[in-house]
Short mmCIF file of C-alpha atoms in Angstrom, two decimals:
data_model
loop_
_atom_site.label_atom_id
_atom_site.label_comp_id
_atom_site.label_asym_id
_atom_site.label_seq_id
_atom_site.Cartn_x
_atom_site.Cartn_y
_atom_site.Cartn_z
CA MET X 1 -25.13 22.22 0.30
CA LYS X 2 -22.83 19.41 -0.82
CA ASP X 3 -23.25 15.84 0.35
CA LYS X 4 -21.60 14.63 3.51
CA VAL X 5 -18.16 13.11 2.91
CA VAL X 6 -17.13 9.97 4.80
CA VAL X 7 -13.35 9.93 5.16
CA ALA X 8 -11.60 6.73 6.24
CA VAL X 9 -7.91 6.69 7.03
CA ALA X 10 -5.62 3.67 6.74
CA GLY X 11 -2.01 3.21 7.69
CA MET X 12 0.41 0.68 9.07
CA PRO X 13 1.29 0.80 12.82
CA GLY X 14 3.34 3.92 13.53
CA SER X 15 2.49 5.60 10.21
CA GLY X 16 0.79 8.49 12.01
CA LYS X 17 -2.80 7.78 11.14
CA ALA X 18 -4.01 8.79 14.62
CA ALA X 19 -2.87 12.34 13.81
CA PHE X 20 -5.37 12.42 10.97
CA GLN X 21 -8.28 11.63 13.27
CA ARG X 22 -7.06 14.13 15.85
CA ALA X 23 -6.92 16.79 13.12
CA LEU X 24 -10.53 16.00 12.15
CA THR X 25 -11.67 16.24 15.77
CA ARG X 26 -9.87 19.56 16.28
CA MET X 27 -11.63 20.91 13.19
CA GLY X 28 -14.98 19.98 14.73
CA TYR X 29 -15.69 16.88 12.62
CA PRO X 30 -16.87 13.68 14.35
CA VAL X 31 -14.91 10.41 14.03
CA VAL X 32 -16.54 6.98 14.22
CA VAL X 33 -14.09 4.49 15.77
CA MET X 34 -14.66 1.01 14.37
CA GLY X 35 -13.26 -0.64 17.51
CA ASP X 36 -15.91 1.14 19.63
CA VAL X 37 -18.61 -0.80 17.79
CA VAL X 38 -17.12 -4.06 19.02
CA ARG X 39 -16.84 -2.67 22.57
CA GLU X 40 -20.52 -1.59 22.49
CA GLU X 41 -21.55 -5.02 21.25
CA ALA X 42 -19.59 -6.58 24.15
CA LYS X 43 -21.48 -4.37 26.59
CA LEU X 44 -24.84 -5.42 25.09
CA ARG X 45 -23.82 -9.05 25.60
CA ASN X 46 -22.54 -8.42 29.16
CA LEU X 47 -18.98 -9.37 28.20
CA GLU X 48 -15.95 -7.88 29.97
CA PRO X 49 -14.02 -5.81 27.37
CA THR X 50 -10.80 -7.83 27.69
CA PRO X 51 -8.63 -8.15 24.54
CA GLU X 52 -9.51 -11.88 24.43
CA ASN X 53 -13.26 -11.29 24.66
CA LEU X 54 -13.16 -8.51 22.07
CA GLY X 55 -11.08 -10.68 19.71
CA THR X 56 -13.46 -13.62 20.00
CA LEU X 57 -16.49 -11.34 19.61
CA MET X 58 -15.00 -9.79 16.46
CA LEU X 59 -14.51 -13.26 14.92
CA ASN X 60 -18.04 -14.10 16.01
CA LEU X 61 -19.54 -11.00 14.37
CA ARG X 62 -17.66 -11.75 11.15
CA ALA X 63 -18.77 -15.39 11.13
CA VAL X 64 -22.41 -14.27 11.38
CA ASP X 65 -22.45 -11.04 9.33
CA GLY X 66 -19.52 -11.53 6.95
CA PRO X 67 -16.10 -9.85 6.70
CA ALA X 68 -17.60 -6.34 6.79
CA ALA X 69 -19.57 -6.99 10.00
CA VAL X 70 -17.94 -4.15 11.93
CA ALA X 71 -18.26 -1.68 9.03
CA LYS X 72 -21.98 -2.56 8.72
CA ARG X 73 -22.50 -1.58 12.36
CA CYS X 74 -20.77 1.77 11.78
CA VAL X 75 -23.09 2.80 8.93
CA PRO X 76 -26.01 4.03 11.12
CA LYS X 77 -23.58 6.13 13.19
CA LEU X 78 -22.12 7.69 10.05
CA GLU X 79 -25.61 8.32 8.66
CA LYS X 80 -26.63 10.13 11.84
CA ALA X 81 -23.81 12.69 11.60
CA THR X 82 -24.86 16.05 10.15
CA GLU X 83 -21.38 17.54 9.67
CA GLN X 84 -19.79 18.08 6.25
CA ILE X 85 -17.07 15.49 6.98
CA VAL X 86 -17.28 12.36 9.14
CA GLY X 87 -14.14 10.35 9.86
CA VAL X 88 -13.84 6.57 10.17
CA ASP X 89 -11.02 5.15 12.24
CA GLY X 90 -9.85 1.55 12.02
CA ILE X 91 -10.55 0.45 8.43
CA ARG X 92 -8.46 -2.61 7.55
CA SER X 93 -9.84 -4.42 4.51
CA LEU X 94 -11.37 -3.86 1.07
CA ASN X 95 -14.53 -5.61 2.29
CA GLU X 96 -15.02 -2.75 4.73
CA VAL X 97 -14.19 -0.16 2.04
CA ASN X 98 -16.82 -1.71 -0.26
CA GLU X 99 -19.41 -1.75 2.53
CA PHE X 100 -18.96 2.00 3.11
CA LYS X 101 -18.97 2.72 -0.63
CA THR X 102 -22.33 0.95 -0.94
CA HIS X 103 -23.84 3.35 1.60
CA PHE X 104 -22.03 6.62 0.91
CA THR X 105 -21.52 8.10 -2.56
CA ASP X 106 -18.90 10.44 -1.18
CA PHE X 107 -16.54 8.01 0.46
CA VAL X 108 -12.86 8.93 0.42
CA LEU X 109 -9.99 6.70 1.47
CA VAL X 110 -6.82 8.34 2.78
CA ALA X 111 -3.62 6.40 3.46
CA ILE X 112 -0.69 7.57 5.54
CA HIS X 113 2.68 6.03 4.73
CA ALA X 114 6.01 5.92 6.49
CA SER X 115 8.88 3.51 5.86
CA PRO X 116 9.18 0.45 8.13
CA LYS X 117 12.38 1.97 9.61
CA THR X 118 10.62 5.24 10.52
CA ARG X 119 7.56 3.46 11.90
CA TYR X 120 9.67 1.14 14.04
CA GLN X 121 11.60 4.08 15.52
CA ARG X 122 8.33 5.88 16.30
CA LEU X 123 6.70 2.89 17.99
CA PHE X 124 9.90 2.12 19.87
CA ARG X 125 9.94 5.68 21.22
CA ARG X 126 6.19 5.67 21.97
CA LYS X 127 6.46 2.56 24.17
CA ARG X 128 2.70 2.09 24.57
CA SER X 129 2.04 -1.23 26.32
CA ASP X 130 1.23 -2.99 23.03
CA ASP X 131 4.05 -1.37 21.02
CA PRO X 132 6.84 -3.65 19.78
CA GLN X 133 10.22 -3.33 21.45
CA ASP X 134 12.16 -5.33 18.90
CA TRP X 135 12.26 -5.61 15.11
CA GLU X 136 10.87 -9.16 15.08
CA THR X 137 7.75 -8.23 17.08
CA PHE X 138 7.34 -5.17 14.86
CA MET X 139 7.46 -7.34 11.72
CA GLU X 140 4.96 -9.80 13.22
CA ARG X 141 2.54 -6.96 13.91
CA ASP X 142 3.01 -5.63 10.36
CA LEU X 143 2.23 -9.08 8.95
CA ARG X 144 -0.90 -9.34 11.13
CA GLU X 145 -2.17 -6.02 9.71
CA LEU X 146 -1.33 -7.09 6.15
CA GLY X 147 -2.99 -10.46 6.80
CA VAL X 148 -6.41 -8.85 7.32
CA GLY X 149 -6.02 -6.76 4.14
CA MET X 150 -4.43 -3.47 5.21
CA GLY X 151 -2.00 -3.51 2.26
CA ASP X 152 -4.85 -3.69 -0.25
CA VAL X 153 -6.55 -0.71 1.41
CA ILE X 154 -3.35 1.38 1.37
CA ALA X 155 -2.50 0.49 -2.25
CA THR X 156 -5.93 1.62 -3.47
CA ALA X 157 -6.25 4.81 -1.41
CA ASP X 158 -7.60 7.99 -3.03
CA HIS X 159 -5.03 10.15 -1.23
CA MET X 160 -1.58 9.14 -0.03
CA ILE X 161 0.12 11.20 2.66
CA VAL X 162 3.83 10.52 3.14
CA ASN X 163 4.82 11.04 6.77
CA GLU X 164 8.60 10.88 7.09
CA GLY X 165 9.06 14.34 8.58
CA THR X 166 7.86 16.34 11.57
CA PHE X 167 4.45 16.38 13.18
CA SER X 168 3.89 19.90 11.92
CA GLN X 169 4.66 18.85 8.32
CA LEU X 170 2.16 16.01 8.70
CA ASN X 171 -0.52 18.39 9.93
CA THR X 172 0.06 20.71 6.98
CA ARG X 173 -0.37 17.76 4.59
CA ILE X 174 -3.50 16.55 6.38
CA LYS X 175 -5.09 20.01 6.10
CA LYS X 176 -4.19 20.17 2.41
CA VAL X 177 -5.82 16.77 1.75
CA LEU X 178 -8.97 17.73 3.69
CA LYS X 179 -9.20 20.94 1.65
CA GLU X 180 -8.88 18.93 -1.60
CA ILE X 181 -11.54 16.48 -0.41
CA LEU X 182 -14.00 19.30 0.33
CA LYS X 183 -13.25 20.89 -3.05
CA ASP X 184 -13.66 17.62 -5.00
CA GLU X 185 -16.91 16.43 -3.50
CA MET B 1 33.42 2.43 -2.39
CA LYS B 2 29.97 1.74 -1.00
CA ASP B 3 28.06 -1.49 -1.58
CA LYS B 4 25.85 -1.96 -4.61
CA VAL B 5 22.22 -1.01 -3.96
CA VAL B 6 19.44 -3.16 -5.39
CA VAL B 7 16.36 -0.98 -5.93
CA ALA B 8 13.00 -2.63 -6.59
CA VAL B 9 9.98 -0.57 -7.55
CA ALA B 10 6.37 -1.54 -6.92
CA GLY B 11 3.15 0.11 -7.97
CA MET B 12 -0.38 -0.65 -9.08
CA PRO B 13 -1.19 -0.61 -12.83
CA GLY B 14 -1.02 2.97 -14.12
CA SER B 15 0.85 4.30 -11.07
CA GLY B 16 3.82 5.28 -13.22
CA LYS B 17 6.33 2.69 -12.05
CA ALA B 18 7.72 2.24 -15.58
CA ALA B 19 8.97 5.85 -15.40
CA PHE B 20 11.16 4.86 -12.47
CA GLN B 21 12.89 2.14 -14.47
CA ARG B 22 13.28 4.44 -17.47
CA ALA B 23 14.90 7.02 -15.19
CA LEU B 24 17.36 4.39 -13.92
CA THR B 25 18.22 3.33 -17.48
CA ARG B 26 18.73 6.95 -18.58
CA MET B 27 21.11 7.46 -15.65
CA GLY B 28 23.15 4.46 -16.85
CA TYR B 29 22.00 1.94 -14.26
CA PRO B 30 20.93 -1.56 -15.40
CA VAL B 31 17.44 -2.90 -14.68
CA VAL B 32 16.67 -6.61 -14.26
CA VAL B 33 13.15 -7.32 -15.53
CA MET B 34 11.60 -10.20 -13.57
CA GLY B 35 9.31 -11.13 -16.48
CA ASP B 36 12.38 -11.64 -18.72
CA VAL B 37 13.47 -14.51 -16.47
CA VAL B 38 10.25 -16.36 -17.25
CA ARG B 39 10.65 -15.63 -20.99
CA GLU B 40 14.24 -16.98 -20.89
CA GLU B 41 13.07 -20.11 -19.10
CA ALA B 42 10.41 -20.58 -21.81
CA LYS B 43 13.12 -20.36 -24.47
CA LEU B 44 15.23 -22.97 -22.65
CA ARG B 45 12.21 -25.29 -22.65
CA ASN B 46 11.38 -24.55 -26.33
CA LEU B 47 8.02 -23.01 -25.41
CA GLU B 48 6.41 -20.29 -27.55
CA PRO B 49 6.26 -17.11 -25.38
CA THR B 50 2.45 -16.81 -25.54
CA PRO B 51 0.71 -15.28 -22.48
CA GLU B 52 -0.84 -18.71 -21.75
CA ASN B 53 2.51 -20.55 -21.90
CA LEU B 54 4.25 -17.92 -19.77
CA GLY B 55 1.43 -17.99 -17.22
CA THR B 56 1.53 -21.78 -16.92
CA LEU B 57 5.33 -21.76 -16.75
CA MET B 58 5.26 -19.17 -13.94
CA LEU B 59 2.87 -21.36 -11.91
CA ASN B 60 5.12 -24.31 -12.69
CA LEU B 61 8.28 -22.53 -11.48
CA ARG B 62 6.50 -21.51 -8.27
CA ALA B 63 5.20 -25.02 -7.64
CA VAL B 64 8.77 -26.37 -7.88
CA ASP B 65 10.84 -23.54 -6.35
CA GLY B 66 8.32 -21.82 -4.07
CA PRO B 67 6.63 -18.39 -4.25
CA ALA B 68 9.94 -16.56 -4.80
CA ALA B 69 10.95 -18.75 -7.77
CA VAL B 70 11.25 -15.83 -10.21
CA ALA B 71 13.14 -13.64 -7.71
CA LYS B 72 15.59 -16.51 -7.08
CA ARG B 73 16.40 -16.61 -10.80
CA CYS B 74 17.07 -12.86 -10.83
CA VAL B 75 19.68 -13.01 -8.05
CA PRO B 76 22.63 -14.11 -10.26
CA LYS B 77 21.83 -11.31 -12.76
CA LEU B 78 21.76 -8.74 -9.97
CA GLU B 79 25.01 -10.13 -8.52
CA LYS B 80 26.73 -9.80 -11.89
CA ALA B 81 26.02 -6.05 -12.20
CA THR B 82 28.95 -3.82 -11.23
CA GLU B 83 27.09 -0.49 -11.17
CA GLN B 84 26.32 1.41 -7.94
CA ILE B 85 22.57 0.89 -8.39
CA VAL B 86 20.75 -2.04 -10.05
CA GLY B 87 17.01 -1.85 -10.60
CA VAL B 88 14.48 -4.69 -10.34
CA ASP B 89 11.26 -4.42 -12.31
CA GLY B 90 8.19 -6.52 -11.58
CA ILE B 91 8.29 -7.25 -7.84
CA ARG B 92 4.84 -8.26 -6.59
CA SER B 93 5.02 -10.06 -3.26
CA LEU B 94 6.75 -10.00 0.13
CA ASN B 95 8.17 -13.46 -0.63
CA GLU B 96 10.15 -11.88 -3.46
CA VAL B 97 11.17 -8.94 -1.23
CA ASN B 98 12.46 -11.37 1.38
CA GLU B 99 14.37 -13.38 -1.23
CA PHE B 100 16.21 -10.25 -2.40
CA LYS B 101 16.84 -9.11 1.19
CA THR B 102 18.49 -12.46 1.94
CA HIS B 103 21.00 -11.88 -0.86
CA PHE B 104 21.53 -8.12 -0.79
CA THR B 105 22.20 -6.12 2.39
CA ASP B 106 21.43 -2.91 0.53
CA PHE B 107 18.01 -3.68 -0.83
CA VAL B 108 15.63 -0.74 -1.14
CA LEU B 109 11.95 -0.95 -1.97
CA VAL B 110 10.34 2.03 -3.68
CA ALA B 111 6.56 2.32 -4.20
CA ILE B 112 4.82 4.66 -6.60
CA HIS B 113 1.24 5.60 -5.74
CA ALA B 114 -1.59 7.24 -7.63
CA SER B 115 -5.29 7.15 -6.78
CA PRO B 116 -7.47 4.58 -8.57
CA LYS B 117 -9.21 7.45 -10.43
CA THR B 118 -5.89 8.84 -11.74
CA ARG B 119 -4.58 5.37 -12.67
CA TYR B 120 -7.77 4.49 -14.52
CA GLN B 121 -7.63 7.72 -16.53
CA ARG B 122 -3.98 7.07 -17.42
CA LEU B 123 -4.56 3.48 -18.53
CA PHE B 124 -7.69 4.50 -20.42
CA ARG B 125 -5.66 7.11 -22.32
CA ARG B 126 -2.73 4.72 -22.86
CA LYS B 127 -4.91 2.10 -24.57
CA ARG B 128 -2.21 -0.58 -24.70
CA SER B 129 -3.78 -3.85 -25.88
CA ASP B 130 -4.00 -5.20 -22.32
CA ASP B 131 -5.16 -1.92 -20.73
CA PRO B 132 -8.68 -1.87 -19.27
CA GLN B 133 -11.28 0.16 -21.16
CA ASP B 134 -13.90 0.15 -18.43
CA TRP B 135 -13.92 0.58 -14.66
CA GLU B 136 -14.94 -3.05 -14.01
CA THR B 137 -11.99 -4.50 -15.98
CA PHE B 138 -9.72 -1.99 -14.24
CA MET B 139 -10.93 -3.14 -10.81
CA GLU B 140 -10.48 -6.80 -11.77
CA ARG B 141 -6.88 -6.11 -12.77
CA ASP B 142 -6.28 -4.24 -9.50
CA LEU B 143 -7.64 -7.20 -7.54
CA ARG B 144 -5.40 -9.61 -9.47
CA GLU B 145 -2.35 -7.54 -8.52
CA LEU B 146 -3.47 -7.34 -4.88
CA GLY B 147 -4.18 -11.07 -4.92
CA VAL B 148 -0.51 -11.93 -5.50
CA GLY B 149 0.59 -9.57 -2.70
CA MET B 150 1.23 -6.19 -4.35
CA GLY B 151 -0.59 -4.31 -1.56
CA ASP B 152 1.72 -5.78 1.08
CA VAL B 153 4.77 -4.70 -0.93
CA ILE B 154 3.47 -1.14 -1.38
CA ALA B 155 2.44 -0.76 2.28
CA THR B 156 5.91 -1.74 3.50
CA ALA B 157 7.98 0.26 0.97
CA ASP B 158 11.04 2.20 2.15
CA HIS B 159 10.18 5.15 -0.10
CA MET B 160 6.75 6.23 -1.30
CA ILE B 161 6.49 8.45 -4.36
CA VAL B 162 3.09 10.06 -4.93
CA ASN B 163 2.41 10.51 -8.63
CA GLU B 164 -0.73 12.60 -9.12
CA GLY B 165 0.90 15.36 -11.16
CA THR B 166 2.88 15.75 -14.34
CA PHE B 167 5.55 13.51 -15.76
CA SER B 168 8.18 16.14 -15.04
CA GLN B 169 7.12 16.32 -11.35
CA LEU B 170 7.40 12.54 -11.17
CA ASN B 171 10.90 12.61 -12.62
CA THR B 172 11.98 15.25 -10.10
CA ARG B 173 10.69 13.03 -7.26
CA ILE B 174 12.39 9.94 -8.68
CA LYS B 175 15.73 11.75 -8.87
CA LYS B 176 15.29 12.98 -5.29
CA VAL B 177 14.61 9.44 -4.03
CA LEU B 178 17.61 8.01 -5.93
CA LYS B 179 19.82 10.71 -4.41
CA GLU B 180 18.52 9.82 -0.90
CA ILE B 181 19.13 6.12 -1.55
CA LEU B 182 22.74 6.74 -2.59
CA LYS B 183 23.24 8.98 0.46
CA ASP B 184 21.73 6.49 2.91
CA GLU B 185 23.56 3.36 1.83
#
């Protein structure tokens, strides 16, 4: 039996990275959501999970435990999983990548890329409450993601999936990458 | 007649971005090399073009003219070109991207990606005097590139070319992207 593979996926807003996690779930693999760790910590501290409280708590955790504070809290969850693949959702910096690499020999980083134009059109169509409705807001959100280190994570990914086409094309590519990952490890 | 398209290519060391510029040159399109601008400036100031002198001069130019100092000096060269496509080699930060976008409506950013493992193997085989011969030196060089903003440029590229295969596959992809660029603009 081969070692468990921890697969983290990174991508800019609207790149389609959520599809990767959904594909993992459909295939029966668990996904650890990094944001959930912050929400659980809020619960432990009797804080309402408002965006403000969660933001402050995140800064707080990082001030105490360093820039990989959230990743550190995900490690026990990833260790507990017994499946062949475990996904990680929400990775945003090389500090977090390095934290996972320290704990898991078989750590694989997947990036999903789409052009800014494509991503903007997707988010504009999606119209989730926090999705940008103009180019300026979209650019600001991009810069926020890059500011925490998302660009460094994408540029050094082990697998790059280009997602400019249909949802079905994306799913075919995701399955191909997962097959390669299982073959390599 | 459509407007001239300025095409910049970004990629981590060993990704294969030089092949993109060679393809442009073979197709008869000029390429403006950002590093040449610094070498020309050194000549004007009667400085020997040693790596140390060029490094200090680059910092100097940026201190005086801001983070896009080198890009600014490339603009007149790009403006002079009369071909349908003009390449830019050596883009490394969003400040430079924004400088070019200010001057050229049809500015297209292409990124070339390969996994760290593939890039390391390529550089190791290439053995150019400044190529890393161990994983640690390779990682240091990666971090230097990311430190100036290369990750941000790659993550926000308009076209992403994945280069994990042969040289001939890469060339096919490059030609496809150039065809799309000429169609789009």
